[in-house]
Coordinates of C-alpha atoms in Angstrom, one line a residue:
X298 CA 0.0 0.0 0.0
X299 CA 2.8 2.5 0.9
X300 CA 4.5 1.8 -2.5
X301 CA 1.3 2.4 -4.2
X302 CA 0.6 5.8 -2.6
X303 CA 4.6 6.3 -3.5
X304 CA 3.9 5.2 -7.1
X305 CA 0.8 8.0 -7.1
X306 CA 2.7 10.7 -5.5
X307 CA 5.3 10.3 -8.2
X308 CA 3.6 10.6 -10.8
X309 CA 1.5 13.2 -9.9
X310 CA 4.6 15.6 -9.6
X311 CA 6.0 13.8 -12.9
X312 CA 2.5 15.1 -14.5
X313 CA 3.3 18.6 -13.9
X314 CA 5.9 18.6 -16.9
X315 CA 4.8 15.4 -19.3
X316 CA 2.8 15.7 -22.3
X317 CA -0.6 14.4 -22.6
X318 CA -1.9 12.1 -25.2
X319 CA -5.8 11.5 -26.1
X320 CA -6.2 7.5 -27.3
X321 CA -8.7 6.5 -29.1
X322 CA -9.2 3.0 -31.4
X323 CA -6.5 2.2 -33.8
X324 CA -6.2 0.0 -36.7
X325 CA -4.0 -3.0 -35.7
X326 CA -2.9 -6.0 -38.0
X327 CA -4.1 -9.3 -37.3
X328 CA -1.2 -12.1 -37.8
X329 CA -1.1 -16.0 -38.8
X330 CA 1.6 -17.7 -37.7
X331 CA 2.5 -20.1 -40.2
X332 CA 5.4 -22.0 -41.9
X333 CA 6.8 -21.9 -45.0
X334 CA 9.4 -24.2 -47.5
X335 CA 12.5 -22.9 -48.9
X336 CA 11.8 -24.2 -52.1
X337 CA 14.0 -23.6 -55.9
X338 CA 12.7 -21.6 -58.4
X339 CA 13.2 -24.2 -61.0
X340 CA 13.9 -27.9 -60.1
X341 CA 15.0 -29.4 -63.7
X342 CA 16.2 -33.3 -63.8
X343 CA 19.0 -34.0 -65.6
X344 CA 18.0 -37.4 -67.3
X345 CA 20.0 -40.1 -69.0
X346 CA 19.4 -40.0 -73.2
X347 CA 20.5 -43.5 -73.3
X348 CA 20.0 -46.8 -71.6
X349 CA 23.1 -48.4 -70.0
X350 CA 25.0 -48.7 -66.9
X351 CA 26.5 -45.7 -64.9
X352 CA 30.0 -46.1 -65.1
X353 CA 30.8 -42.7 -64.1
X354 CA 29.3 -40.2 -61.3
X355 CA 31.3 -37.0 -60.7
X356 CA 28.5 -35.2 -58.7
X357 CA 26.6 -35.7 -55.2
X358 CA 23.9 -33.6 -53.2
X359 CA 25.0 -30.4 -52.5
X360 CA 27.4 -29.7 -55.6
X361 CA 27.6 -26.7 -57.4
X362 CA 27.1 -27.2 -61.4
X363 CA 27.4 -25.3 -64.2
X364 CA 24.8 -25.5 -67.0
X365 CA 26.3 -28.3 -69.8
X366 CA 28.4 -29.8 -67.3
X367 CA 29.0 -33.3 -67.3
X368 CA 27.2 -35.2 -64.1
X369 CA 27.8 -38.7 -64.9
X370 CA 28.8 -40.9 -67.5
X371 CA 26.3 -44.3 -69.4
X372 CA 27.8 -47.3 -71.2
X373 CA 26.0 -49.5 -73.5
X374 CA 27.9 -52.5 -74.9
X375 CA 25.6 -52.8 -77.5
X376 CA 26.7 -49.7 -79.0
X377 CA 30.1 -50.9 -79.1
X378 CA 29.6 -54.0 -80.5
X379 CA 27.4 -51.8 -83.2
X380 CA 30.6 -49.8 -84.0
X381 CA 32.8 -52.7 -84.5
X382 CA 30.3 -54.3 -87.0
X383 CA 30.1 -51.1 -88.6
X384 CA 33.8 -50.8 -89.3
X385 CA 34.0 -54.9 -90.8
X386 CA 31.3 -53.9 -93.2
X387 CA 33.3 -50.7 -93.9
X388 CA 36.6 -52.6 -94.0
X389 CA 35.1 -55.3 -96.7
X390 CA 33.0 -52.5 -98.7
X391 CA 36.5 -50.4 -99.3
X392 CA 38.0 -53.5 -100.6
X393 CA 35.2 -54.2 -103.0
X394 CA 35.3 -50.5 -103.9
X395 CA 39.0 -51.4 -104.5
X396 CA 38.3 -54.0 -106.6
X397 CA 35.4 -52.3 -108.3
X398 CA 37.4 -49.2 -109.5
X399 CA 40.7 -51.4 -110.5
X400 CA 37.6 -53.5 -113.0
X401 CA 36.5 -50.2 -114.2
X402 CA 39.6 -48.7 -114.9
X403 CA 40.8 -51.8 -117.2
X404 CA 37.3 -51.5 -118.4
X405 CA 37.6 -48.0 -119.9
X406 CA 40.8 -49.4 -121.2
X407 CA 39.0 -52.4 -123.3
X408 CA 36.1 -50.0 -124.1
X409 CA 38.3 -47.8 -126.6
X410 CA 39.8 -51.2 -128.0
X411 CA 36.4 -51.8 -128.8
X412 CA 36.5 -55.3 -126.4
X413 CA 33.1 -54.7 -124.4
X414 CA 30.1 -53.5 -125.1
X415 CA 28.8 -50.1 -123.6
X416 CA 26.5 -51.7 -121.9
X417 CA 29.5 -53.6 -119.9
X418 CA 31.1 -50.4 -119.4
X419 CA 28.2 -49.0 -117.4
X420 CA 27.8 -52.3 -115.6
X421 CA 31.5 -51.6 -113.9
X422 CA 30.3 -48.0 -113.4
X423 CA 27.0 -49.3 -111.7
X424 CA 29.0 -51.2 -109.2
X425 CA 31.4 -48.5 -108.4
X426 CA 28.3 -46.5 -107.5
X427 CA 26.7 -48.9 -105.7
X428 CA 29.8 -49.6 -103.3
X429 CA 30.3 -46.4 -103.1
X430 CA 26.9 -45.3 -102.1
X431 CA 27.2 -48.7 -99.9
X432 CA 30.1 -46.7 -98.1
X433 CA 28.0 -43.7 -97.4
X434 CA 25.3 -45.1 -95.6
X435 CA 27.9 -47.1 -93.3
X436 CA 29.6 -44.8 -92.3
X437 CA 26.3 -42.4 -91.9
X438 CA 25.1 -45.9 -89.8
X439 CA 28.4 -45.0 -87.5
X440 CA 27.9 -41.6 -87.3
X441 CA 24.2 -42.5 -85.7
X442 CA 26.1 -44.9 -83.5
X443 CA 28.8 -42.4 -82.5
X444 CA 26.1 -39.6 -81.1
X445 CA 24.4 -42.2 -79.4
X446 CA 27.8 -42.9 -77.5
X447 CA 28.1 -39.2 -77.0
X448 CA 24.6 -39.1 -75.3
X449 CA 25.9 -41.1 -72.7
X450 CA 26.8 -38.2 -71.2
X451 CA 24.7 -36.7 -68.6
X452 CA 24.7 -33.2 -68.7
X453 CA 23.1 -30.4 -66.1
X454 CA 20.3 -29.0 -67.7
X455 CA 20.5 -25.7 -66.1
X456 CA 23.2 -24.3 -63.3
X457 CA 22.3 -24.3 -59.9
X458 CA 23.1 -26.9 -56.8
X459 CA 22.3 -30.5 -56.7
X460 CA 19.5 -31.8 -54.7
X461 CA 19.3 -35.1 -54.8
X462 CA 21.2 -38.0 -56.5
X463 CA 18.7 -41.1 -56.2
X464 CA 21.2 -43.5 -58.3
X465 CA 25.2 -44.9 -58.0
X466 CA 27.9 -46.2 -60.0
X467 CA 26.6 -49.4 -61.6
X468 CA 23.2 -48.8 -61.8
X469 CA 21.5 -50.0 -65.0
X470 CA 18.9 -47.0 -66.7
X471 CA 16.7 -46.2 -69.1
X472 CA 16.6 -43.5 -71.5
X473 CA 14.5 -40.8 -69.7
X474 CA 15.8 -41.6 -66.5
X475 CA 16.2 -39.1 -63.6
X476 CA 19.8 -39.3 -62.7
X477 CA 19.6 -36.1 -60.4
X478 CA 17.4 -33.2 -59.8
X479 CA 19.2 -29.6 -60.0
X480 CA 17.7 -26.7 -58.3
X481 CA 18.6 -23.3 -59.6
X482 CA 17.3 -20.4 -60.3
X483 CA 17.3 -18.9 -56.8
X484 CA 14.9 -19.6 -53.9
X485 CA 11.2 -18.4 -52.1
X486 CA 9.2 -19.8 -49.8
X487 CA 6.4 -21.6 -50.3
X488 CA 3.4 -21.3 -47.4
X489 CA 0.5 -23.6 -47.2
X490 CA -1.9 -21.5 -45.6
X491 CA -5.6 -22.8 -44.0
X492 CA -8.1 -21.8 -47.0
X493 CA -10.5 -19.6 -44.1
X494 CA -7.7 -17.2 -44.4
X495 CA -7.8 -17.4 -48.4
X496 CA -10.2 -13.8 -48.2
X497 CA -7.7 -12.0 -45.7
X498 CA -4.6 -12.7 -48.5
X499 CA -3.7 -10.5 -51.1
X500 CA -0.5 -10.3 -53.7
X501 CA 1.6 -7.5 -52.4
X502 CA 1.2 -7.8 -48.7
X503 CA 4.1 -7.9 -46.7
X504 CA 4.9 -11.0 -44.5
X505 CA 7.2 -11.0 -41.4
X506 CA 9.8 -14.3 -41.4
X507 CA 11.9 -15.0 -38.5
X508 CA 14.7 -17.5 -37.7
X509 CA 17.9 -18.3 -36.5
X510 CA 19.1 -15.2 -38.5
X511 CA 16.9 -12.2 -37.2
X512 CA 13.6 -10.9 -38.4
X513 CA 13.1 -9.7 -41.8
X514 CA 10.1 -9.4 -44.1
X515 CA 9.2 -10.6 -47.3
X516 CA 6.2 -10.0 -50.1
X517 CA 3.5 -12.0 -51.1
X518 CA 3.7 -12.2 -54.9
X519 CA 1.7 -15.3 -56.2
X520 CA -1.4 -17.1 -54.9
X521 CA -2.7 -20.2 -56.4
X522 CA -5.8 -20.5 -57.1
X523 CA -5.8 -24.5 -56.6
X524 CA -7.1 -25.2 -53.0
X525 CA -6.2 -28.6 -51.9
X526 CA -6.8 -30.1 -48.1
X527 CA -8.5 -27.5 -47.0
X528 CA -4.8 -25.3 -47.9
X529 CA -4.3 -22.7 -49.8
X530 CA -0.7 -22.3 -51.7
X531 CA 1.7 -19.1 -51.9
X532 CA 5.0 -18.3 -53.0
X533 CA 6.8 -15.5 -51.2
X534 CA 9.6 -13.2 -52.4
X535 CA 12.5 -13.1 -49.7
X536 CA 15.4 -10.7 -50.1
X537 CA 18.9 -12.7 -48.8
X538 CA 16.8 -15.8 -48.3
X539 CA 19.2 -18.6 -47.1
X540 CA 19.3 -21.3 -49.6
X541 CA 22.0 -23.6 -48.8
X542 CA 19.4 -25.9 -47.0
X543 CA 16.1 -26.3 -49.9
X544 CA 13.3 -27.6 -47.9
X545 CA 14.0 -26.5 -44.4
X546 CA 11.3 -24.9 -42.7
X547 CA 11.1 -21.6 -41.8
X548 CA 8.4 -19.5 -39.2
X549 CA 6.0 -17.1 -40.9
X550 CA 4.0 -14.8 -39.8
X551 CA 1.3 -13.7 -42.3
X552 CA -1.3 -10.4 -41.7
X553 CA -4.5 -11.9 -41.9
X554 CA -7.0 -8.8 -41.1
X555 CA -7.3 -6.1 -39.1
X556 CA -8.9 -4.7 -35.5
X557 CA -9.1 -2.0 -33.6
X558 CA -7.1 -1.3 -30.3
X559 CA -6.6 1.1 -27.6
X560 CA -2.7 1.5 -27.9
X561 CA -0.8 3.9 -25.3
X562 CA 3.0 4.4 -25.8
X563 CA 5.5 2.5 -23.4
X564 CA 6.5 5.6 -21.8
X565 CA 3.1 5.7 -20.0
X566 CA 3.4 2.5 -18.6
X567 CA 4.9 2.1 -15.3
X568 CA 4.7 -1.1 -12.7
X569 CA 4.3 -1.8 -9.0
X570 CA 3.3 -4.3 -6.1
X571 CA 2.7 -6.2 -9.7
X572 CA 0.5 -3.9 -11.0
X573 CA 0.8 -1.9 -14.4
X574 CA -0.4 1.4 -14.2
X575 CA -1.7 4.2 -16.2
X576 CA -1.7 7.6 -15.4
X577 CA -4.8 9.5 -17.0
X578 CA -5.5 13.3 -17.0
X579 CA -8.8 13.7 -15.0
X580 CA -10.8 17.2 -14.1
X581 CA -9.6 16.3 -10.6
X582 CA -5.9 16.2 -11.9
X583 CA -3.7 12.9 -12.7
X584 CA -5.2 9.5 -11.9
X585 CA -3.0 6.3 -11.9
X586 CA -5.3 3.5 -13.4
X587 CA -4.9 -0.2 -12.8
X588 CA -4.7 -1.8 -16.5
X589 CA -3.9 -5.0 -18.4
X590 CA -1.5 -4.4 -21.4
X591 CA -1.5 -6.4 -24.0
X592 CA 1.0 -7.2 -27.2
X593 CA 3.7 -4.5 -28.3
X594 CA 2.6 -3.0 -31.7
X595 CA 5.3 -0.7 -34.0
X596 CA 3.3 1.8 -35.7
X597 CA 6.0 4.2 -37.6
X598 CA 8.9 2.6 -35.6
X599 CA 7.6 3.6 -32.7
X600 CA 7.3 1.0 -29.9
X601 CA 3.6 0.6 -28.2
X602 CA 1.0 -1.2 -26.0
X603 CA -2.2 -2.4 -26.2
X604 CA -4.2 -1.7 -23.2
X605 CA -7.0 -4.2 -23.2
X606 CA -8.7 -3.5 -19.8
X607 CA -8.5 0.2 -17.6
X608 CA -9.1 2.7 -20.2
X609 CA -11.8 3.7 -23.0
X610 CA -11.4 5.7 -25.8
X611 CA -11.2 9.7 -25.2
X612 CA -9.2 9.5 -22.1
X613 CA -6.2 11.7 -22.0
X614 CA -2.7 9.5 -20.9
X615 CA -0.2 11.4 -19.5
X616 CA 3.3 10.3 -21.0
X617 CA 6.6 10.6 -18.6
X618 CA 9.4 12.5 -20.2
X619 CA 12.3 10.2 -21.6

């Protein structure tokens, strides 16, 4: 009791020199806490364009690629035992082609001697063109064969960090198959927000994110129109978002509405015997009112609390001098 009648008699001589401040109901935003998914802009698998066995893997999750670079490496026998065929039909068809172009040249030969017949002649031509053309489409054949063995080569479809390598060295594939996944592009979160709070959400809005690293804020810029579970999806824009962990969860606080509050600054606030207290300006000078604060609100930088039982709208605070 003494330390209350202390408490009063100190800030009634306090009152003499602080300011007064009339409250009355203020807008305040209503938050959703919420989490939300680092996830990649753009998650591209880099897949094999052959069937084989991996019998090279240069990459695992975490790595750092360049677009075009090489992640692993496919082997098909078959495509070996294609080439060596390939070069045994080329090897006998050059011979013929030999043999072919030695007849024609002796037939030229006979054909100003008047030995053969024209019609001879263009018989030894026909084959040389035959063999020849024969040639061609080998080696065309190999050419095929080669690219194929080229393709074996996985290559990152886009640069960013590797996610996830679900095969090994040895594994047998198929053409189309994922042999990792490559994030890139830089990151956002991505919220799955409870669809009764669909209405309160608009593109633009600023969100509040807070971790290990501080506070910081972010911007709302997509909203999908897809509701699925009873959730509603969003991708947020984060400046300096960490992304050396894609898929970690992250605390979110989203503005979901707004109400009104009776908000006094934190200069007029004082405690005692456990008691907050309020000093109002009355016709019979200062007052020191029992009350129940509430949250701290920033409006304009500027620190304050809601009062949510001892004062009503109009009342005049008195505010002690810093």
């Amino acid at each position: 009791m003494r330390a209350l009648i202390a408490l009063c008699a100190t800030l009634f001589a306090s009152a003499l020199s602080a300011e007064t401040l009339e409250i009355s109901p203020q807008p305040v935003t209503m938050w959703k806490s919420v989490f939300g998914q680092i996830e990649s802009r753009v998650q591209i698998p880099a897949r094999a364009r052959i069937g084989g066995t991996i019998e090279e893997l240069t990459v695992t999750e975490g790595d750092r690629v360049e677009a075009g670079q090489q992640l692993a490496r496919i082997e098909d026998d078959k495509l070996q035992f294609q080439i060596d065929s390939l070069d045994a039909q080329l090897e006998a068809a050059r011979a013929q082609l030999t043999t072919a172009q030695s007849e024609l040249t002796r037939g030229n030969a006979l054909l100003e001697r008047g030995v053969i017949t024209t019609q001879t002649h263009e018989q030894l031509q026909t084959n040389v063109d035959v063999i020849t053309s024969n040639i061609s489409n080998l080696q065309a054949q190999r050419l095929v064969v080669e690219q194929q063995i080229s393709e074996g080569a996985v290559l990152a479809p886009a640069a960013g960090i590797v996610l996830s390598v679900p095969l090994s060295r040895g594994s047998v594939v198929t053409m189309g198959e994922s042999v990792a996944e490559i994030g890139g592009g830089g990151t956002f979160l991505r919220l799955s927000v409870p669809e009764r709070h669909a209405g309160d959400l608009a593109e633009g809005d600023e969100i509040v994110i807070t971790g290990a690293e501080g506070t910081r804020t972010g911007r709302l810029v997509k909203l999908y129109p897809l509701i699925q579970g009873g959730r509603l999806q969003a991708d947020v824009e984060v400046e300096g978002l960490d992304a050396r962990f894609v898929g970690r969860r992250v605390p979110v606080r989203l503005p979901v509405g707004t109400r009104e509050a009776l908000l006094v600054p934190e200069s007029a606030l004082t405690r005692a015997g456990g008691l907050d207290f309020v000093t109002v300006e009355t016709p019979d000078g200062p007052l020191a009112r029992v009350v129940v604060p509430g949250e701290t609100v920033e409006q304009d930088g500027t620190p304050f609390r809601e009062i949510l039982t001892g004062l009503r709208a109009g009342d005049r605070v008195v505010t002690r001098d810093e």
